[in-house]
Amino acid sequence: IAQRMMKQNNAAINRIGTIHYAAYCNNTGFVHQQNGDMPQALNFYLEGLKYYEASNDKYGIANTLGNIGTVYDEQGDWQQALVNIKQCLSIMTELKDKTGMAVALNNLGTIYNNHGLHNEALNYLEQSLALHKQTEDIENQGLVLSNIGGVYDKLNDNEKAIAYYRA
């Protein structure tokens, strides 16, 4: 019995160490991304993703996929960005994490808007806004309202753009 308990404890310690290392990779990737070193950021995110997957940490997997998506977008590979962020959204939906879902939807909306797919952008941004309202996240509501204003700005609908910028 003691040996079995030690094995279980070792497995728990290994899982914690794996998640800690994955978080280190994700955080280091974020620093590189903020400093504009996208290839290095991507390397760290991908390394972290392997460890989150090994520990079956779905929240960590989802967040890292979202981060990977933003790097691909910044590198100009918006199709690969969409793939990763949609995977993030799927996991966040499975986890019923409304904040995570709202962030992923906002990121999708922003990407679609940047590539001229304004109706698609509005669809995702409106969903994001609704979730942020449900969670009473005022700060992110403001961000999404501004992004919706940006869509209307690109559509040359100045009246709606200003209304959303003021909201």
Short mmCIF file of C-alpha atoms in Angstrom, two decimals, residues 37-134:
data_model
loop_
_atom_site.label_atom_id
_atom_site.label_comp_id
_atom_site.label_asym_id
_atom_site.label_seq_id
_atom_site.Cartn_x
_atom_site.Cartn_y
_atom_site.Cartn_z
CA ASP A 37 10.31 38.37 -31.11
CA MET A 38 7.54 36.28 -32.65
CA PRO A 39 9.63 33.23 -33.64
CA GLN A 40 10.97 32.88 -30.09
CA ALA A 41 7.50 33.49 -28.62
CA LEU A 42 6.07 30.77 -30.85
CA ASN A 43 8.82 28.34 -29.81
CA PHE A 44 8.05 28.85 -26.13
CA TYR A 45 4.28 28.63 -26.63
CA LEU A 46 4.61 25.40 -28.61
CA GLU A 47 6.91 23.94 -25.94
CA GLY A 48 4.43 24.91 -23.22
CA LEU A 49 1.56 23.43 -25.21
CA LYS A 50 3.29 20.03 -25.24
CA TYR A 51 3.51 20.06 -21.46
CA TYR A 52 -0.05 21.25 -20.93
CA GLU A 53 -1.20 18.46 -23.25
CA ALA A 54 0.94 15.92 -21.36
CA SER A 55 -0.75 16.94 -18.10
CA ASN A 56 -4.19 17.18 -19.76
CA ASP A 57 -4.60 20.74 -18.43
CA LYS A 58 -7.40 21.90 -20.73
CA TYR A 59 -7.41 25.47 -19.46
CA GLY A 60 -3.66 25.73 -20.07
CA ILE A 61 -4.05 24.15 -23.51
CA ALA A 62 -6.80 26.61 -24.45
CA ASN A 63 -4.89 29.68 -23.27
CA THR A 64 -1.74 28.58 -25.03
CA LEU A 65 -3.61 27.90 -28.28
CA GLY A 66 -5.02 31.42 -28.03
CA ASN A 67 -1.52 32.83 -27.54
CA ILE A 68 -0.20 30.82 -30.47
CA GLY A 69 -3.05 32.19 -32.58
CA THR A 70 -2.14 35.77 -31.74
CA VAL A 71 1.49 35.14 -32.73
CA TYR A 72 0.44 33.64 -36.05
CA ASP A 73 -1.77 36.67 -36.62
CA GLU A 74 1.10 39.04 -35.85
CA GLN A 75 3.26 37.06 -38.29
CA GLY A 76 0.64 37.52 -41.00
CA ASP A 77 -0.57 33.90 -41.05
CA TRP A 78 -4.17 34.73 -40.20
CA GLN A 79 -5.54 31.38 -41.40
CA GLN A 80 -3.34 29.52 -38.90
CA ALA A 81 -4.30 32.11 -36.29
CA LEU A 82 -7.97 31.31 -36.85
CA VAL A 83 -7.34 27.57 -36.52
CA ASN A 84 -5.63 27.98 -33.14
CA ILE A 85 -8.06 30.54 -31.73
CA LYS A 86 -11.06 28.44 -32.82
CA GLN A 87 -9.51 25.46 -30.99
CA CYS A 88 -9.09 27.71 -27.95
CA LEU A 89 -12.75 28.76 -28.22
CA SER A 90 -13.88 25.14 -28.50
CA ILE A 91 -12.05 24.16 -25.31
CA MET A 92 -13.21 27.25 -23.43
CA THR A 93 -16.78 26.41 -24.48
CA GLU A 94 -16.32 22.84 -23.24
CA LEU A 95 -15.02 24.25 -19.93
CA LYS A 96 -17.93 26.72 -19.83
CA ASP A 97 -15.39 29.51 -19.23
CA LYS A 98 -17.33 32.59 -20.35
CA THR A 99 -14.38 34.96 -19.96
CA GLY A 100 -12.11 32.68 -22.00
CA MET A 101 -14.81 32.29 -24.62
CA ALA A 102 -15.31 36.06 -24.79
CA VAL A 103 -11.59 36.72 -25.24
CA ALA A 104 -11.33 34.12 -28.02
CA LEU A 105 -14.42 35.55 -29.75
CA ASN A 106 -12.95 39.05 -29.54
CA ASN A 107 -9.68 37.82 -31.05
CA LEU A 108 -11.56 36.12 -33.89
CA GLY A 109 -13.58 39.27 -34.53
CA THR A 110 -10.45 41.39 -34.62
CA ILE A 111 -8.74 39.07 -37.11
CA TYR A 112 -11.78 38.97 -39.39
CA ASN A 113 -12.07 42.76 -39.26
CA ASN A 114 -8.40 43.20 -40.13
CA HIS A 115 -8.94 41.05 -43.22
CA GLY A 116 -12.05 42.82 -44.46
CA LEU A 117 -14.59 40.24 -43.33
CA HIS A 118 -16.65 42.78 -41.42
CA ASN A 119 -19.93 40.87 -41.05
CA GLU A 120 -18.04 37.89 -39.66
CA ALA A 121 -16.15 40.26 -37.34
CA LEU A 122 -19.36 41.81 -36.03
CA ASN A 123 -20.83 38.37 -35.39
CA TYR A 124 -17.90 37.32 -33.20
CA LEU A 125 -17.56 40.69 -31.48
CA GLU A 126 -21.27 40.82 -30.58
CA GLN A 127 -21.00 37.34 -29.06
CA SER A 128 -17.93 38.46 -27.11
CA LEU A 129 -19.70 41.57 -25.85
CA ALA A 130 -22.71 39.53 -24.68
CA LEU A 131 -20.47 37.19 -22.67
CA HIS A 132 -18.55 40.08 -21.11
CA LYS A 133 -21.89 41.60 -20.10
CA GLN A 134 -22.91 38.30 -18.48
#
